[in-house]
Tab-separated table of C-alpha atoms in Angstrom:
chain	number	residue	atom	x	y	z
T	1	MET	CA	-11.917	12.270	6.056
T	2	SER	CA	-12.141	15.918	4.865
T	3	ARG	CA	-12.887	18.528	7.464
T	4	PRO	CA	-16.262	18.594	9.092
T	5	PRO	CA	-18.540	21.171	9.472
T	6	ALA	CA	-18.639	23.560	12.413
T	7	ILE	CA	-20.566	21.667	15.383
T	8	SER	CA	-21.905	23.479	18.189
T	9	SER	CA	-20.476	23.059	21.930
T	10	THR	CA	-23.578	22.065	23.125
T	11	ASP	CA	-23.266	19.052	20.421
T	12	VAL	CA	-20.126	17.261	21.729
T	13	PRO	CA	-17.616	17.956	24.727
T	14	ALA	CA	-15.377	20.829	24.245
T	15	GLU	CA	-12.002	18.484	24.759
T	16	PRO	CA	-12.472	14.827	23.036
T	17	HIS	CA	-9.576	12.900	23.750
T	18	ARG	CA	-7.746	11.543	20.415
T	19	HIS	CA	-5.099	8.460	20.756
T	20	ALA	CA	-1.513	9.327	21.521
T	21	HIS	CA	-0.927	8.208	17.510
T	22	VAL	CA	-3.082	10.071	15.562
T	23	GLU	CA	-1.579	13.107	13.886
T	24	VAL	CA	-3.855	15.814	12.239
T	25	SER	CA	-2.553	16.714	8.784
T	26	ARG	CA	-3.634	19.896	6.611
T	27	LEU	CA	-2.994	18.619	3.238
T	28	PRO	CA	-6.216	19.573	1.428
T	29	MET	CA	-8.383	16.267	0.692
T	30	TRP	CA	-8.614	16.736	-2.946
T	31	VAL	CA	-4.935	16.980	-2.807
T	32	ALA	CA	-4.768	13.831	-0.892
T	33	VAL	CA	-7.033	11.703	-3.249
T	34	ALA	CA	-5.032	12.835	-6.262
T	35	LEU	CA	-1.917	11.903	-4.771
T	36	THR	CA	-3.051	8.549	-3.489
T	37	VAL	CA	-4.255	7.974	-7.280
T	38	VAL	CA	-0.879	8.665	-8.475
T	39	SER	CA	0.825	6.169	-6.005
T	40	GLY	CA	-1.347	3.758	-7.412
T	41	ALA	CA	-0.763	4.428	-10.800
T	42	LEU	CA	2.904	3.777	-9.889
T	43	THR	CA	2.161	0.635	-8.199
T	44	ALA	CA	0.995	-0.601	-11.880
T	45	VAL	CA	4.247	0.780	-13.371
T	46	GLN	CA	6.053	-1.155	-11.004
T	47	SER	CA	4.213	-4.215	-11.478
T	48	ARG	CA	4.698	-4.113	-15.164
T	49	ILE	CA	8.231	-3.358	-14.730
T	50	ASN	CA	9.083	-6.063	-12.021
T	51	GLY	CA	6.696	-8.875	-14.057
T	52	GLU	CA	8.860	-8.565	-17.006
T	53	LEU	CA	11.934	-8.831	-15.168
T	54	ALA	CA	10.750	-12.085	-13.480
T	55	ARG	CA	9.363	-13.296	-16.902
T	56	ARG	CA	13.017	-12.582	-18.863
T	57	LEU	CA	14.934	-14.308	-15.709
T	58	ASP	CA	12.152	-16.802	-15.190
T	59	ASP	CA	12.661	-16.514	-11.532
T	60	PHE	CA	10.520	-14.294	-9.340
T	61	ALA	CA	12.678	-14.625	-6.417
T	62	VAL	CA	15.432	-12.699	-7.971
T	63	ALA	CA	13.551	-10.390	-9.778
T	64	ALA	CA	12.033	-9.334	-5.835
T	65	VAL	CA	15.073	-8.998	-4.640
T	66	ILE	CA	16.686	-6.995	-7.072
T	67	SER	CA	13.284	-4.815	-6.473
T	68	PHE	CA	13.508	-4.099	-3.045
T	69	GLY	CA	17.654	-4.062	-2.706
T	70	SER	CA	17.671	-1.605	-5.467
T	71	GLY	CA	15.136	0.744	-3.521
T	72	LEU	CA	16.939	-0.502	-0.058
T	73	LEU	CA	20.443	1.049	-1.735
T	74	ILE	CA	18.633	4.241	-3.046
T	75	LEU	CA	17.224	4.703	0.156
T	76	LEU	CA	20.482	4.351	2.276
T	77	VAL	CA	22.424	7.089	-0.150
T	78	VAL	CA	19.946	9.120	0.409
T	79	VAL	CA	19.329	8.824	3.972
T	80	ALA	CA	23.424	9.011	4.670
T	81	ALA	CA	23.130	11.944	2.486
T	82	TRP	CA	19.870	13.692	4.096
T	83	PRO	CA	20.599	15.472	7.732
T	84	ALA	CA	16.619	15.212	7.848
T	85	GLY	CA	16.728	11.124	6.837
T	86	ARG	CA	19.129	10.367	9.855
T	87	ARG	CA	17.565	12.588	12.024
T	88	GLY	CA	14.588	10.502	11.212
T	89	VAL	CA	15.781	7.230	11.984
T	90	GLY	CA	16.980	8.181	15.230
T	91	ARG	CA	13.847	9.247	16.131
T	92	VAL	CA	12.538	5.630	15.531
T	93	ARG	CA	15.074	4.468	17.698
T	94	GLU	CA	13.907	6.631	20.021
T	95	ALA	CA	10.283	5.865	19.919
T	96	LEU	CA	11.327	2.325	20.321
T	97	ALA	CA	12.988	2.997	23.226
T	98	ASP	CA	10.363	4.759	25.572
T	99	ARG	CA	7.488	2.471	23.915
T	100	ARG	CA	5.660	5.295	21.952
T	101	LEU	CA	6.503	2.649	18.958
T	102	ALA	CA	5.795	-1.104	19.270
T	103	TRP	CA	8.536	-3.180	17.452
T	104	TRP	CA	6.278	-5.761	15.329
T	105	MET	CA	4.997	-1.921	13.852
T	106	LEU	CA	8.489	-2.064	12.169
T	107	LEU	CA	7.486	-5.277	9.874
T	108	GLY	CA	5.231	-3.556	7.542
T	109	GLY	CA	7.914	-4.709	4.496
T	110	LEU	CA	6.886	-8.126	5.325
T	111	ALA	CA	3.673	-7.676	3.758
T	112	GLY	CA	5.451	-6.238	0.803
T	113	ALA	CA	7.647	-9.781	0.584
T	114	TRP	CA	4.446	-11.759	0.589
T	115	PHE	CA	2.657	-9.874	-2.032
T	116	VAL	CA	5.375	-10.947	-4.043
T	117	ALA	CA	5.231	-14.110	-2.982
T	118	THR	CA	1.999	-15.000	-4.206
T	119	GLN	CA	2.867	-13.597	-7.429
T	120	GLY	CA	5.401	-16.155	-8.197
T	121	ILE	CA	2.957	-19.072	-6.469
T	122	ALA	CA	-0.674	-18.144	-7.838
T	123	ALA	CA	-0.482	-15.705	-10.770
T	124	ALA	CA	0.590	-17.915	-13.084
T	125	VAL	CA	-1.945	-20.095	-12.566
T	126	LEU	CA	-5.106	-17.585	-11.796
T	127	GLY	CA	-3.941	-15.179	-14.870
T	128	VAL	CA	-2.939	-11.604	-13.909
T	129	ALA	CA	-6.576	-10.241	-13.958
T	130	LEU	CA	-8.222	-12.340	-11.145
T	131	PHE	CA	-5.084	-12.393	-9.340
T	132	THR	CA	-5.826	-8.909	-9.212
T	133	VAL	CA	-9.246	-9.010	-8.326
T	134	ALA	CA	-8.301	-11.170	-4.772
T	135	ILE	CA	-5.386	-8.838	-3.827
T	136	VAL	CA	-8.158	-5.683	-4.383
T	137	ALA	CA	-10.574	-7.258	-2.203
T	138	GLY	CA	-8.604	-8.170	0.358
T	139	GLN	CA	-6.776	-4.688	0.232
T	140	THR	CA	-10.217	-3.430	0.301
T	141	LEU	CA	-11.887	-5.568	2.923
T	142	GLY	CA	-8.467	-4.684	5.123
T	143	GLY	CA	-8.542	-1.120	4.532
T	144	VAL	CA	-12.026	-1.279	6.295
T	145	VAL	CA	-10.919	-3.581	9.256
T	146	VAL	CA	-7.424	-1.384	9.775
T	147	ASP	CA	-9.673	1.666	9.728
T	148	VAL	CA	-12.074	0.783	12.007
T	149	ILE	CA	-9.830	-0.890	14.469
T	150	GLY	CA	-7.675	2.309	14.244
T	151	ILE	CA	-4.823	1.043	14.887
T	152	GLY	CA	-3.299	3.559	11.703
T	153	PRO	CA	-1.690	6.980	12.165
T	154	GLY	CA	-4.666	8.705	11.480
T	155	GLY	CA	-7.236	7.102	14.390
T	156	ARG	CA	-10.264	5.089	14.395
T	157	ARG	CA	-12.467	5.796	11.206
T	158	PRO	CA	-16.300	4.839	11.528
T	159	LEU	CA	-17.662	2.275	8.847
T	160	THR	CA	-20.167	5.202	7.119
T	161	LEU	CA	-22.194	3.997	4.861
T	162	PRO	CA	-20.548	6.284	1.971
T	163	ARG	CA	-16.993	4.330	2.949
T	164	ALA	CA	-18.947	0.802	2.777
T	165	ALA	CA	-20.978	1.691	-0.329
T	166	ALA	CA	-17.464	3.049	-1.803
T	167	ALA	CA	-15.894	-0.625	-0.951
T	168	ILE	CA	-18.472	-2.241	-2.574
T	169	LEU	CA	-18.715	0.068	-5.865
T	170	ALA	CA	-14.513	-0.462	-5.874
T	171	LEU	CA	-14.841	-4.390	-5.988
T	172	ALA	CA	-17.468	-3.805	-8.160
T	173	ALA	CA	-15.192	-1.897	-10.564
T	174	VAL	CA	-12.651	-4.363	-10.561
T	175	GLY	CA	-14.541	-7.174	-11.036
T	176	TRP	CA	-16.189	-5.448	-13.831
T	177	ALA	CA	-12.848	-4.322	-15.455
T	178	VAL	CA	-11.658	-8.090	-15.387
T	179	SER	CA	-15.169	-9.968	-16.198
T	180	ALA	CA	-14.177	-10.299	-19.660
T	181	GLN	CA	-10.469	-12.198	-19.023
T	182	VAL	CA	-11.827	-14.607	-16.916
T	183	GLU	CA	-13.243	-17.961	-18.711
T	184	THR	CA	-12.336	-20.664	-16.730
T	185	ALA	CA	-12.683	-22.152	-13.425
T	186	VAL	CA	-9.966	-21.844	-11.154
T	187	PRO	CA	-9.089	-23.275	-7.549
T	188	VAL	CA	-11.253	-21.341	-5.080
T	189	LEU	CA	-8.477	-22.271	-2.010
T	190	LEU	CA	-5.771	-20.950	-4.279
T	191	LEU	CA	-7.392	-17.280	-4.474
T	192	LEU	CA	-7.034	-17.188	-0.744
T	193	LEU	CA	-3.078	-16.375	-1.446
T	194	PRO	CA	-3.291	-12.975	-3.106
T	195	PHE	CA	-6.790	-12.257	-1.082
T	196	SER	CA	-4.692	-12.626	2.061
T	197	ALA	CA	-1.649	-10.319	0.204
T	198	GLY	CA	-4.169	-7.862	-0.093
T	199	PHE	CA	-5.217	-7.462	3.643
T	200	ALA	CA	-1.705	-7.474	4.566
T	201	VAL	CA	-0.665	-4.454	2.041
T	202	SER	CA	-3.639	-2.776	4.505
T	203	TRP	CA	-1.686	-3.675	7.386
T	204	GLN	CA	1.501	-2.618	5.740
T	205	GLN	CA	0.009	1.223	5.040
T	206	ALA	CA	-0.964	1.252	8.990
T	207	MET	CA	2.044	0.087	10.162
T	208	ASN	CA	3.969	2.143	7.556
T	209	GLY	CA	2.086	5.456	8.660
T	210	ARG	CA	2.806	4.637	12.112
T	211	VAL	CA	6.543	4.857	11.316
T	212	ARG	CA	6.254	7.956	9.763
T	213	VAL	CA	4.471	9.648	12.228
T	214	ALA	CA	7.299	8.119	15.164
T	215	ALA	CA	9.813	9.263	12.722
T	216	SER	CA	8.261	12.800	11.420
T	217	SER	CA	9.846	11.388	8.279
T	218	ALA	CA	8.539	9.499	5.100
T	219	LEU	CA	12.235	8.487	4.253
T	220	ALA	CA	12.785	6.977	7.259
T	221	ALA	CA	9.429	4.973	7.157
T	222	THR	CA	10.274	4.216	3.661
T	223	LEU	CA	13.715	2.780	4.624
T	224	VAL	CA	12.448	0.581	7.082
T	225	ASN	CA	9.823	-0.602	5.030
T	226	PHE	CA	12.383	-1.273	2.661
T	227	ALA	CA	15.032	-2.800	4.409
T	228	VAL	CA	12.500	-5.333	6.277
T	229	GLY	CA	11.023	-6.694	3.057
T	230	THR	CA	14.421	-7.106	1.280
T	231	THR	CA	15.496	-9.098	4.761
T	232	ALA	CA	12.843	-11.311	4.148
T	233	LEU	CA	12.930	-11.742	0.464
T	234	VAL	CA	16.978	-12.290	0.835
T	235	VAL	CA	15.638	-15.446	3.024
T	236	VAL	CA	13.060	-16.731	0.200
T	237	LEU	CA	15.731	-16.390	-2.252
T	238	ALA	CA	18.213	-18.631	-0.433
T	239	VAL	CA	15.945	-21.510	-0.009
T	240	HIS	CA	14.590	-20.845	-3.711
T	241	ALA	CA	18.197	-20.942	-5.352
T	242	THR	CA	18.949	-24.246	-3.210
T	243	SER	CA	16.423	-25.982	-5.250
T	244	VAL	CA	15.965	-24.415	-8.698
T	245	GLY	CA	19.324	-22.579	-9.192
T	246	TRP	CA	20.075	-19.088	-10.271
T	247	PRO	CA	19.222	-17.613	-13.730
T	248	ASP	CA	21.343	-18.090	-16.197
T	249	SER	CA	22.018	-14.341	-18.074
T	250	MET	CA	20.561	-11.137	-16.842
T	251	PRO	CA	18.945	-8.887	-19.590
T	252	THR	CA	20.323	-5.484	-20.261
T	253	GLU	CA	17.868	-3.083	-20.472
T	254	PRO	CA	18.140	-0.242	-17.648
T	255	TRP	CA	14.553	0.229	-17.186
T	256	LEU	CA	13.916	-3.251	-15.911
T	257	TYR	CA	16.120	-2.486	-12.939
T	258	ALA	CA	14.057	0.488	-12.375
T	259	GLY	CA	11.010	-0.886	-10.173
T	260	GLY	CA	12.654	-0.287	-6.761
T	261	ALA	CA	13.273	3.398	-7.383
T	262	VAL	CA	9.517	3.675	-8.470
T	263	GLY	CA	8.761	1.773	-5.483
T	264	CYS	CA	10.778	4.066	-3.066
T	265	VAL	CA	8.276	6.978	-4.364
T	266	PHE	CA	5.378	5.439	-3.896
T	267	ILE	CA	5.705	3.815	-0.970
T	268	ALA	CA	7.337	7.149	0.989
T	269	MET	CA	3.743	8.746	-0.688
T	270	GLN	CA	1.523	6.190	1.031
T	271	ALA	CA	3.334	6.075	3.998
T	272	GLY	CA	2.575	10.203	4.354
T	273	LEU	CA	-0.957	10.109	2.592
T	274	VAL	CA	-2.753	7.295	5.043
T	275	ARG	CA	-2.668	9.559	8.008
T	276	ARG	CA	-5.007	11.934	5.575
T	277	VAL	CA	-7.289	9.706	3.806
T	278	GLY	CA	-7.179	6.597	5.830
T	279	VAL	CA	-6.268	2.917	4.974
T	280	LEU	CA	-8.832	2.760	2.982
T	281	VAL	CA	-7.413	4.021	-0.040
T	282	LEU	CA	-9.440	3.629	-3.157
T	283	GLY	CA	-7.720	5.954	-4.866
T	284	VAL	CA	-4.932	3.294	-4.892
T	285	VAL	CA	-7.105	1.292	-6.496
T	286	ALA	CA	-8.293	3.746	-9.481
T	287	GLY	CA	-4.755	4.292	-9.799
T	288	GLN	CA	-4.009	1.235	-10.903
T	289	LEU	CA	-6.726	0.677	-13.130
T	290	SER	CA	-6.032	3.859	-14.887
T	291	ALA	CA	-2.284	3.015	-15.556
T	292	ALA	CA	-3.216	-0.470	-16.140
T	293	LEU	CA	-5.151	0.805	-19.226
T	294	ALA	CA	-2.829	3.677	-20.408
T	295	LEU	CA	-0.475	0.825	-20.713
T	296	ASP	CA	-2.477	-1.242	-22.266
T	297	LEU	CA	-3.296	1.180	-24.651
T	298	LEU	CA	0.126	2.786	-25.369
T	299	LEU	CA	2.320	-0.051	-24.552
T	300	PRO	CA	0.557	-3.490	-25.338
T	301	THR	CA	2.385	-6.311	-24.528
T	302	SER	CA	-0.246	-8.704	-25.659
T	303	ASP	CA	-2.654	-9.073	-29.209
T	304	HIS	CA	-5.945	-8.521	-26.906
T	305	ALA	CA	-7.691	-4.941	-27.514
T	306	VAL	CA	-8.998	-3.253	-24.661
T	307	GLY	CA	-12.630	-4.021	-23.941
T	308	ILE	CA	-15.322	-2.034	-22.768
T	309	ALA	CA	-15.403	-4.024	-19.911
T	310	THR	CA	-12.275	-2.497	-18.483
T	311	VAL	CA	-12.972	1.149	-19.516
T	312	GLY	CA	-16.538	0.345	-17.761
T	313	GLY	CA	-14.908	-0.372	-14.478
T	314	THR	CA	-11.968	2.242	-14.655
T	315	VAL	CA	-14.304	4.660	-14.418
T	316	LEU	CA	-16.949	3.130	-11.954
T	317	ALA	CA	-13.402	2.872	-9.602
T	318	LEU	CA	-13.054	6.593	-10.097
T	319	ALA	CA	-16.558	7.191	-9.137
T	320	ALA	CA	-15.697	4.890	-6.071
T	321	VAL	CA	-12.739	7.592	-5.104
T	322	ALA	CA	-15.430	10.151	-5.277
T	323	LEU	CA	-17.914	8.543	-3.237
T	324	SER	CA	-14.850	7.907	-0.101
T	325	GLY	CA	-14.150	11.557	-0.346
T	326	ILE	CA	-17.839	12.430	1.385
T	327	ARG	CA	-17.491	14.434	4.404
T	328	ARG	CA	-17.747	12.852	7.682
T	329	ARG	CA	-20.145	14.792	10.293
T	330	ALA	CA	-18.049	14.087	13.263
T	331	ARG	CA	-14.168	14.060	14.235
T	332	HIS	CA	-12.368	11.087	15.579
T	333	ALA	CA	-12.430	10.941	19.374
T	334	SER	CA	-12.059	7.897	22.121
T	335	PRO	CA	-12.203	8.279	25.663
T	336	GLU	CA	-9.574	5.695	25.946
T	337	ALA	CA	-6.633	6.488	28.321
T	338	VAL	CA	-3.474	7.001	26.745
T	339	ARG	CA	-1.428	4.111	26.932
T	340	PRO	CA	2.438	3.341	25.802
T	341	VAL	CA	2.626	0.615	23.084
T	342	ARG	CA	3.783	-2.572	24.327
């Protein structure tokens, strides 16, 4: 993760082979972790915005399309006005043509669409607290698997003891933070929906990172993510509307429509950071918990006071982030031959 100490030339081969998709980042680890925490905080802010919009509309599908669709429109305008963004999109086409990038690597946005769908299906039954536990559990496990397999832009990252301990500590932190809110039994099988969505988010981060490397542009990677996610959600909305109809009216507060803009920011941040900190971004968990705590303290939406479990879980998650940043002893290396992605 951070730069390892100097290793004698007698300890390792002079020129280790690397996967073709690996990109070395010069961003200091502490800066990368701090920005990852910020991206997690923005995720919590977007959840509050989109959750309130869905509540006002009483329609998760319309709220999701508004969020993804507005983000896509913003990105289309920015890419059209920014030559670097247009060049990034062109490089994505070139990478697809010469098979440096497989077509399925463009589908990271489907994970975002699935996340939103599971919110509408399971969150009301499970409660937001337990829903979040399942999401984070799936994302943490998914991050470990994706990093070990090495499909992210940072290549294969061995599951070291500190990383495994940090993952367990993060799960414990979230479980402690929501323990006071879980009072009744819930259908266990229903937990598989948000768990699978969390797992899919780790894959989404890896795919967005791969697209970012191919495009040399986080903006282009974010545009692809939003285009795919919006397309999927429009299909879901079309099916959903045939059975439940459309909302009777739209809320007038402008901030309720800011979810897409916030999403543009944190998706771009994560696409750029994933190659530095890996897919196991425990900083996102810490950012989500910290922002959720701040929102509940400053802008509460219920009469429930913030309990010691929530504060303690947040502190424990921050400790997990620190643990995940312990230096690794060896660089990524693989003797495998470099082959085109098919």
